[in-house]
Short mmCIF file of N, CA and C in Angstrom, two decimals:
data_model
loop_
_atom_site.label_atom_id
_atom_site.label_comp_id
_atom_site.label_asym_id
_atom_site.label_seq_id
_atom_site.Cartn_x
_atom_site.Cartn_y
_atom_site.Cartn_z
N UNK A 1 194.33 113.21 48.90
CA UNK A 1 193.55 112.09 49.37
C UNK A 1 192.65 111.63 48.21
N UNK A 2 192.65 110.32 47.97
CA UNK A 2 191.83 109.79 46.88
C UNK A 2 190.36 109.76 47.29
N UNK A 3 189.50 109.56 46.31
CA UNK A 3 188.06 109.53 46.58
C UNK A 3 187.70 108.35 47.48
N UNK A 4 188.36 107.20 47.26
CA UNK A 4 188.08 106.02 48.08
C UNK A 4 188.44 106.27 49.54
N UNK A 5 189.59 106.89 49.79
CA UNK A 5 190.00 107.18 51.16
C UNK A 5 189.04 108.16 51.83
N UNK A 6 188.56 109.13 51.08
CA UNK A 6 187.64 110.09 51.68
C UNK A 6 186.31 109.43 52.02
N UNK A 7 185.87 108.45 51.21
CA UNK A 7 184.63 107.72 51.51
C UNK A 7 184.84 106.80 52.70
N UNK A 8 185.98 106.13 52.78
CA UNK A 8 186.26 105.21 53.88
C UNK A 8 186.37 105.95 55.21
N UNK A 9 186.91 107.17 55.20
CA UNK A 9 187.09 107.92 56.43
C UNK A 9 185.87 108.72 56.84
N UNK A 10 184.87 108.77 56.00
CA UNK A 10 183.67 109.54 56.30
C UNK A 10 182.79 108.79 57.30
N UNK A 11 182.37 109.49 58.33
CA UNK A 11 181.47 108.88 59.30
C UNK A 11 180.04 109.03 58.80
N UNK A 12 179.32 107.93 58.80
CA UNK A 12 177.95 107.92 58.33
C UNK A 12 177.06 107.47 59.48
N UNK A 13 176.03 108.22 59.75
CA UNK A 13 175.11 107.88 60.83
C UNK A 13 174.18 106.75 60.39
N UNK A 14 173.77 105.95 61.34
CA UNK A 14 172.86 104.84 61.06
C UNK A 14 171.55 105.33 60.45
N UNK A 15 171.08 106.48 60.88
CA UNK A 15 169.83 107.02 60.35
C UNK A 15 169.96 107.35 58.86
N UNK A 16 171.15 107.79 58.43
CA UNK A 16 171.38 108.08 57.01
C UNK A 16 171.31 106.80 56.18
N UNK A 17 171.91 105.74 56.69
CA UNK A 17 171.88 104.45 55.99
C UNK A 17 170.46 103.93 55.91
N UNK A 18 169.73 104.01 57.02
CA UNK A 18 168.34 103.55 57.05
C UNK A 18 167.47 104.37 56.11
N UNK A 19 167.71 105.66 56.02
CA UNK A 19 166.95 106.52 55.13
C UNK A 19 167.14 106.11 53.66
N UNK A 20 168.37 105.81 53.28
CA UNK A 20 168.65 105.39 51.91
C UNK A 20 168.01 104.04 51.62
N UNK A 21 168.12 103.11 52.57
CA UNK A 21 167.54 101.77 52.38
C UNK A 21 166.03 101.86 52.21
N UNK A 22 165.37 102.63 53.06
CA UNK A 22 163.91 102.73 52.97
C UNK A 22 163.48 103.50 51.73
N UNK A 23 164.28 104.47 51.30
CA UNK A 23 163.94 105.25 50.12
C UNK A 23 164.10 104.44 48.84
N UNK A 24 165.17 103.70 48.74
CA UNK A 24 165.46 102.93 47.52
C UNK A 24 165.00 101.49 47.62
N UNK A 25 165.09 100.90 48.82
CA UNK A 25 164.77 99.50 49.01
C UNK A 25 165.99 98.63 48.79
N UNK A 26 166.00 97.48 49.44
CA UNK A 26 167.10 96.54 49.28
C UNK A 26 166.52 95.13 49.36
N UNK A 27 167.02 94.26 48.51
CA UNK A 27 166.60 92.86 48.51
C UNK A 27 167.82 92.00 48.82
N UNK A 28 167.64 91.08 49.74
CA UNK A 28 168.73 90.19 50.14
C UNK A 28 168.25 88.76 49.92
N UNK A 29 169.09 87.97 49.28
CA UNK A 29 168.75 86.57 49.03
C UNK A 29 169.91 85.70 49.46
N UNK A 30 169.59 84.58 50.10
CA UNK A 30 170.64 83.67 50.54
C UNK A 30 170.13 82.25 50.61
N UNK A 31 171.04 81.32 50.46
CA UNK A 31 170.73 79.90 50.57
C UNK A 31 171.58 79.31 51.67
N UNK A 32 170.97 78.50 52.51
CA UNK A 32 171.69 77.80 53.55
C UNK A 32 171.38 76.32 53.40
N UNK A 33 172.43 75.52 53.32
CA UNK A 33 172.27 74.07 53.22
C UNK A 33 173.03 73.43 54.38
N UNK A 34 172.32 72.66 55.18
CA UNK A 34 172.94 71.93 56.28
C UNK A 34 173.04 70.47 55.86
N UNK A 35 174.26 69.97 55.86
CA UNK A 35 174.45 68.59 55.43
C UNK A 35 175.43 67.88 56.36
N UNK A 36 175.27 66.58 56.43
CA UNK A 36 176.16 65.73 57.21
C UNK A 36 176.62 64.60 56.30
N UNK A 37 177.91 64.41 56.23
CA UNK A 37 178.52 63.34 55.42
C UNK A 37 178.05 63.41 53.97
N UNK A 38 177.93 64.63 53.45
CA UNK A 38 177.56 64.80 52.05
C UNK A 38 176.08 64.61 51.76
N UNK A 39 175.25 64.45 52.80
CA UNK A 39 173.82 64.28 52.63
C UNK A 39 173.13 65.57 53.09
N UNK A 40 172.44 66.22 52.17
CA UNK A 40 171.73 67.45 52.51
C UNK A 40 170.53 67.14 53.40
N UNK A 41 170.52 67.74 54.58
CA UNK A 41 169.43 67.51 55.52
C UNK A 41 168.42 68.65 55.53
N UNK A 42 168.91 69.87 55.49
CA UNK A 42 168.03 71.04 55.55
C UNK A 42 168.48 72.04 54.48
N UNK A 43 167.50 72.55 53.73
CA UNK A 43 167.77 73.59 52.74
C UNK A 43 166.86 74.77 53.04
N UNK A 44 167.45 75.94 53.23
CA UNK A 44 166.70 77.16 53.49
C UNK A 44 166.95 78.15 52.36
N UNK A 45 165.88 78.62 51.76
CA UNK A 45 165.96 79.66 50.73
C UNK A 45 165.43 80.93 51.38
N UNK A 46 166.33 81.87 51.68
CA UNK A 46 165.96 83.07 52.40
C UNK A 46 165.86 84.25 51.45
N UNK A 47 164.77 84.98 51.57
CA UNK A 47 164.57 86.19 50.77
C UNK A 47 164.00 87.27 51.67
N UNK A 48 164.67 88.41 51.68
CA UNK A 48 164.25 89.53 52.53
C UNK A 48 164.15 90.78 51.67
N UNK A 49 163.06 91.49 51.82
CA UNK A 49 162.88 92.77 51.13
C UNK A 49 162.66 93.83 52.19
N UNK A 50 163.51 94.83 52.18
CA UNK A 50 163.39 95.94 53.13
C UNK A 50 163.15 97.20 52.33
N UNK A 51 162.00 97.80 52.56
CA UNK A 51 161.64 99.02 51.85
C UNK A 51 160.49 99.69 52.58
N UNK A 52 160.26 100.94 52.27
CA UNK A 52 159.09 101.60 52.83
C UNK A 52 157.87 101.25 51.98
N UNK A 53 156.72 101.34 52.57
CA UNK A 53 155.48 101.05 51.85
C UNK A 53 155.31 102.00 50.68
N UNK A 54 155.65 103.26 50.89
CA UNK A 54 155.53 104.26 49.83
C UNK A 54 156.38 103.90 48.61
N UNK A 55 157.60 103.42 48.86
CA UNK A 55 158.48 103.02 47.75
C UNK A 55 157.90 101.84 46.99
N UNK A 56 157.34 100.87 47.70
CA UNK A 56 156.74 99.71 47.03
C UNK A 56 155.52 100.10 46.22
N UNK A 57 154.70 100.99 46.76
CA UNK A 57 153.51 101.44 46.03
C UNK A 57 153.91 102.17 44.76
N UNK A 58 154.91 103.03 44.86
CA UNK A 58 155.37 103.77 43.68
C UNK A 58 155.97 102.83 42.65
N UNK A 59 156.67 101.79 43.10
CA UNK A 59 157.29 100.84 42.17
C UNK A 59 156.25 100.06 41.40
N UNK A 60 155.09 99.79 42.02
CA UNK A 60 154.05 99.03 41.35
C UNK A 60 153.00 99.92 40.71
N UNK A 61 153.10 101.21 40.90
CA UNK A 61 152.19 102.14 40.26
C UNK A 61 150.78 102.09 40.81
N UNK A 62 150.58 101.54 41.99
CA UNK A 62 149.25 101.45 42.60
C UNK A 62 148.98 102.71 43.40
N UNK A 63 148.14 103.57 42.86
CA UNK A 63 147.82 104.82 43.54
C UNK A 63 146.58 104.70 44.41
N UNK A 64 145.91 103.54 44.41
CA UNK A 64 144.66 103.36 45.15
C UNK A 64 144.88 102.70 46.51
N UNK A 65 146.03 102.87 47.09
CA UNK A 65 146.31 102.26 48.38
C UNK A 65 145.82 103.19 49.47
N UNK A 66 144.92 102.68 50.29
CA UNK A 66 144.43 103.46 51.42
C UNK A 66 144.07 102.50 52.54
N UNK A 67 143.93 103.03 53.74
CA UNK A 67 143.60 102.18 54.87
C UNK A 67 142.20 101.58 54.71
N UNK A 68 141.29 102.31 54.07
CA UNK A 68 139.95 101.77 53.85
C UNK A 68 139.99 100.56 52.91
N UNK A 69 140.75 100.67 51.82
CA UNK A 69 140.89 99.54 50.90
C UNK A 69 141.56 98.36 51.58
N UNK A 70 142.57 98.64 52.41
CA UNK A 70 143.25 97.57 53.12
C UNK A 70 142.30 96.84 54.05
N UNK A 71 141.52 97.59 54.83
CA UNK A 71 140.57 96.97 55.76
C UNK A 71 139.50 96.17 55.02
N UNK A 72 139.03 96.68 53.89
CA UNK A 72 138.04 95.97 53.10
C UNK A 72 138.60 94.65 52.58
N UNK A 73 139.83 94.70 52.05
CA UNK A 73 140.45 93.49 51.53
C UNK A 73 140.76 92.49 52.64
N UNK A 74 141.16 92.99 53.80
CA UNK A 74 141.42 92.11 54.93
C UNK A 74 140.13 91.43 55.37
N UNK A 75 139.03 92.17 55.41
CA UNK A 75 137.73 91.59 55.76
C UNK A 75 137.30 90.52 54.77
N UNK A 76 137.53 90.78 53.48
CA UNK A 76 137.18 89.79 52.46
C UNK A 76 138.00 88.51 52.62
N UNK A 77 139.28 88.66 52.94
CA UNK A 77 140.12 87.48 53.16
C UNK A 77 139.69 86.71 54.40
N UNK A 78 139.36 87.43 55.47
CA UNK A 78 138.88 86.75 56.68
C UNK A 78 137.58 86.01 56.41
N UNK A 79 136.67 86.62 55.65
CA UNK A 79 135.42 85.95 55.30
C UNK A 79 135.67 84.71 54.44
N UNK A 80 136.65 84.80 53.56
CA UNK A 80 136.94 83.68 52.66
C UNK A 80 137.51 82.48 53.43
N UNK A 81 138.27 82.74 54.49
CA UNK A 81 138.84 81.62 55.24
C UNK A 81 138.01 81.27 56.47
N UNK A 82 136.91 81.99 56.67
CA UNK A 82 135.97 81.65 57.74
C UNK A 82 136.33 82.17 59.10
N UNK A 83 137.17 83.19 59.19
CA UNK A 83 137.51 83.78 60.48
C UNK A 83 136.67 85.02 60.70
N UNK A 84 136.32 85.25 61.96
CA UNK A 84 135.56 86.45 62.27
C UNK A 84 136.50 87.65 62.30
N UNK A 85 135.97 88.82 62.08
CA UNK A 85 136.76 90.06 62.07
C UNK A 85 137.10 90.43 63.51
N UNK A 86 138.39 90.42 63.87
CA UNK A 86 138.80 90.69 65.25
C UNK A 86 139.29 92.10 65.40
#
């Protein structure tokens, strides 16, 4: 049996796939253009990033991520746009 056949016949659980995606991350990009009679009516540029927060933090080298910093920054943004802290 070749390596390709053994990979194709191997059963993989959804949790295993999700674990790899969250560990490594995946980026998906797509363009959708809706047109009628050669006239572009709607253009959608879709970008999706699926990853765990830990993976993103490690990728950017930010070791100062904490819930306290997040809440402080969220409060500063709310104050800047004039919304009360809910």
